[in-house]
Amino acid sequence: RTGRALRVPRARTRGRGKSFITPEILISERPVEVEDRAVPGHWEGDLIIGLNRSAIGTLVERTTRFTMLLHLPPMEGHGTGPREKNGPALAGHGAEAVRDAITGTITTLPEQLRRSLTWDQGAEMAQHARLRIDTSLQV
């Protein structure tokens, strides 16, 4: 046995609301050129959370499967003191950090390879409107 609880009591799961962003374009409404992977420049992204709440972002180009990793350093104050119960997340993968990492990485590519970005509706993409303005990328 690993010492992990076999079941999470319901009291711990109540009150956790979903922190999704409002959908701009549903995945089912993407253009056909994105679905058939014929035209390069359409990207899919996701957030990977590792040990000790470390995080990296991934950007995968749909046609070539070329992958770019986004460095998400810990936010200032993360791990320096005791964790505040029910306090704010200080792990480095907030909306601002993700937006800055995507902007810094995707703007190094030529304009032809920056057509669209598909991301899940997680809270880390809450600043998708600002990302669209900064990168001229359809999100």
Coordinates of C-alpha atoms in Angstrom, one line a residue:
R1 CA 0.0 0.0 0.0
T2 CA 1.2 3.5 -0.8
G3 CA -0.5 5.3 2.1
R4 CA -2.8 7.1 -0.4
A5 CA -6.5 7.3 0.5
L6 CA -8.5 4.8 -1.5
R7 CA -11.4 7.2 -1.8
V8 CA -11.6 11.0 -1.5
P9 CA -14.4 11.9 1.0
R10 CA -17.1 14.0 -0.6
A11 CA -16.6 16.8 1.8
R12 CA -13.2 17.5 0.2
T13 CA -14.6 17.6 -3.3
R14 CA -17.6 19.9 -2.6
G15 CA -17.1 23.6 -3.2
R16 CA -14.4 23.1 -5.9
G17 CA -15.9 25.0 -8.8
K18 CA -14.7 24.5 -12.3
S19 CA -12.5 27.3 -13.4
F20 CA -13.0 27.1 -17.2
I21 CA -12.7 30.1 -19.5
T22 CA -15.6 31.0 -21.7
P23 CA -15.2 29.3 -25.1
E24 CA -14.5 31.5 -28.0
I25 CA -14.7 28.9 -30.7
L26 CA -15.7 25.3 -29.8
I27 CA -13.4 22.6 -31.1
S28 CA -16.2 21.2 -33.2
E29 CA -16.3 24.6 -35.1
R30 CA -12.7 24.6 -36.2
P31 CA -12.1 25.1 -39.9
V32 CA -11.7 22.0 -42.1
E33 CA -8.0 22.8 -42.8
V34 CA -7.3 22.4 -39.1
E35 CA -9.0 19.0 -38.9
D36 CA -7.4 17.3 -41.9
R37 CA -3.9 18.5 -40.9
A38 CA -3.1 19.6 -44.5
V39 CA -1.9 23.1 -43.8
P40 CA 0.9 23.8 -41.3
G41 CA 0.7 26.4 -38.7
H42 CA -2.1 25.1 -36.6
W43 CA -1.0 24.3 -33.0
E44 CA -2.4 22.4 -30.0
G45 CA -1.3 23.3 -26.5
D46 CA -1.5 21.8 -23.1
L47 CA -0.2 22.3 -19.6
I48 CA 1.7 19.5 -17.8
I49 CA 2.0 19.6 -14.0
G50 CA 4.8 17.6 -12.5
L51 CA 6.3 16.9 -9.2
N52 CA 6.2 19.6 -6.5
R53 CA 3.7 21.5 -8.7
S54 CA 6.3 22.2 -11.4
A55 CA 4.8 23.0 -14.8
I56 CA 5.7 23.1 -18.4
G57 CA 3.6 23.9 -21.4
T58 CA 3.6 22.1 -24.7
L59 CA 2.8 23.4 -28.2
V60 CA 2.5 20.7 -30.9
E61 CA 2.1 21.6 -34.6
R62 CA -0.7 19.4 -36.0
T63 CA 0.8 18.7 -39.5
T64 CA 4.4 18.0 -38.6
R65 CA 4.0 17.1 -34.9
F66 CA 6.9 19.5 -34.2
T67 CA 6.8 20.1 -30.5
M68 CA 7.9 23.2 -28.5
L69 CA 8.1 23.3 -24.8
L70 CA 7.2 26.3 -22.7
H71 CA 9.3 27.1 -19.6
L72 CA 7.1 28.0 -16.7
P73 CA 9.3 29.0 -13.8
P74 CA 7.8 29.0 -10.3
M75 CA 6.1 32.2 -9.3
E76 CA 7.8 34.5 -6.8
G77 CA 7.2 33.2 -3.3
H78 CA 6.6 29.6 -4.3
G79 CA 8.0 27.2 -1.8
T80 CA 9.6 29.8 0.4
G81 CA 7.3 29.5 3.4
P82 CA 4.6 27.2 4.7
R83 CA 1.8 26.6 2.3
E84 CA -1.3 28.7 3.1
K85 CA -4.3 26.6 3.4
N86 CA -6.8 27.4 0.7
G87 CA -4.5 30.2 -0.5
P88 CA -3.7 31.3 -4.0
A89 CA -1.8 29.0 -6.4
L90 CA 1.8 30.0 -6.5
A91 CA 3.2 27.3 -8.8
G92 CA 4.1 29.3 -11.9
H93 CA 1.4 28.3 -14.2
G94 CA -1.0 31.1 -13.9
A95 CA -2.7 32.8 -16.8
E96 CA 0.0 35.5 -17.1
A97 CA 2.9 33.1 -17.0
V98 CA 1.3 30.9 -19.7
R99 CA 0.5 33.9 -21.9
D100 CA 4.0 35.3 -21.6
A101 CA 5.6 31.9 -22.3
I102 CA 3.4 31.3 -25.4
T103 CA 4.0 34.8 -26.7
G104 CA 7.8 34.5 -26.3
T105 CA 7.9 31.1 -28.0
I106 CA 5.4 31.5 -30.8
T107 CA 6.6 34.9 -32.0
T108 CA 9.9 33.3 -33.0
L109 CA 8.1 31.5 -35.8
P110 CA 7.4 32.9 -39.2
E111 CA 3.9 34.4 -39.8
Q112 CA 2.9 31.4 -42.0
L113 CA 3.4 29.0 -39.1
R114 CA 1.1 31.0 -36.8
R115 CA -2.4 30.3 -37.9
S116 CA -4.3 29.1 -34.9
L117 CA -3.9 27.6 -31.4
T118 CA -6.2 25.1 -29.8
W119 CA -6.1 24.8 -26.0
D120 CA -8.4 23.2 -23.5
Q121 CA -10.7 25.4 -21.4
G122 CA -8.4 25.5 -18.3
A123 CA -8.0 28.6 -16.2
E124 CA -4.4 28.9 -17.4
M125 CA -5.7 30.3 -20.7
A126 CA -7.9 33.0 -19.1
Q127 CA -5.9 35.6 -21.0
H128 CA -6.6 34.2 -24.4
A129 CA -7.9 37.5 -25.7
R130 CA -4.7 39.3 -24.8
L131 CA -2.7 36.4 -26.3
R132 CA -4.6 36.9 -29.6
I133 CA -3.7 40.6 -29.7
D134 CA 0.0 40.0 -28.8
T135 CA 0.6 37.2 -31.3
S136 CA -2.1 37.7 -34.0
L137 CA -2.9 34.1 -33.5
Q138 CA -6.4 32.7 -33.6
V139 CA -7.1 31.1 -30.2

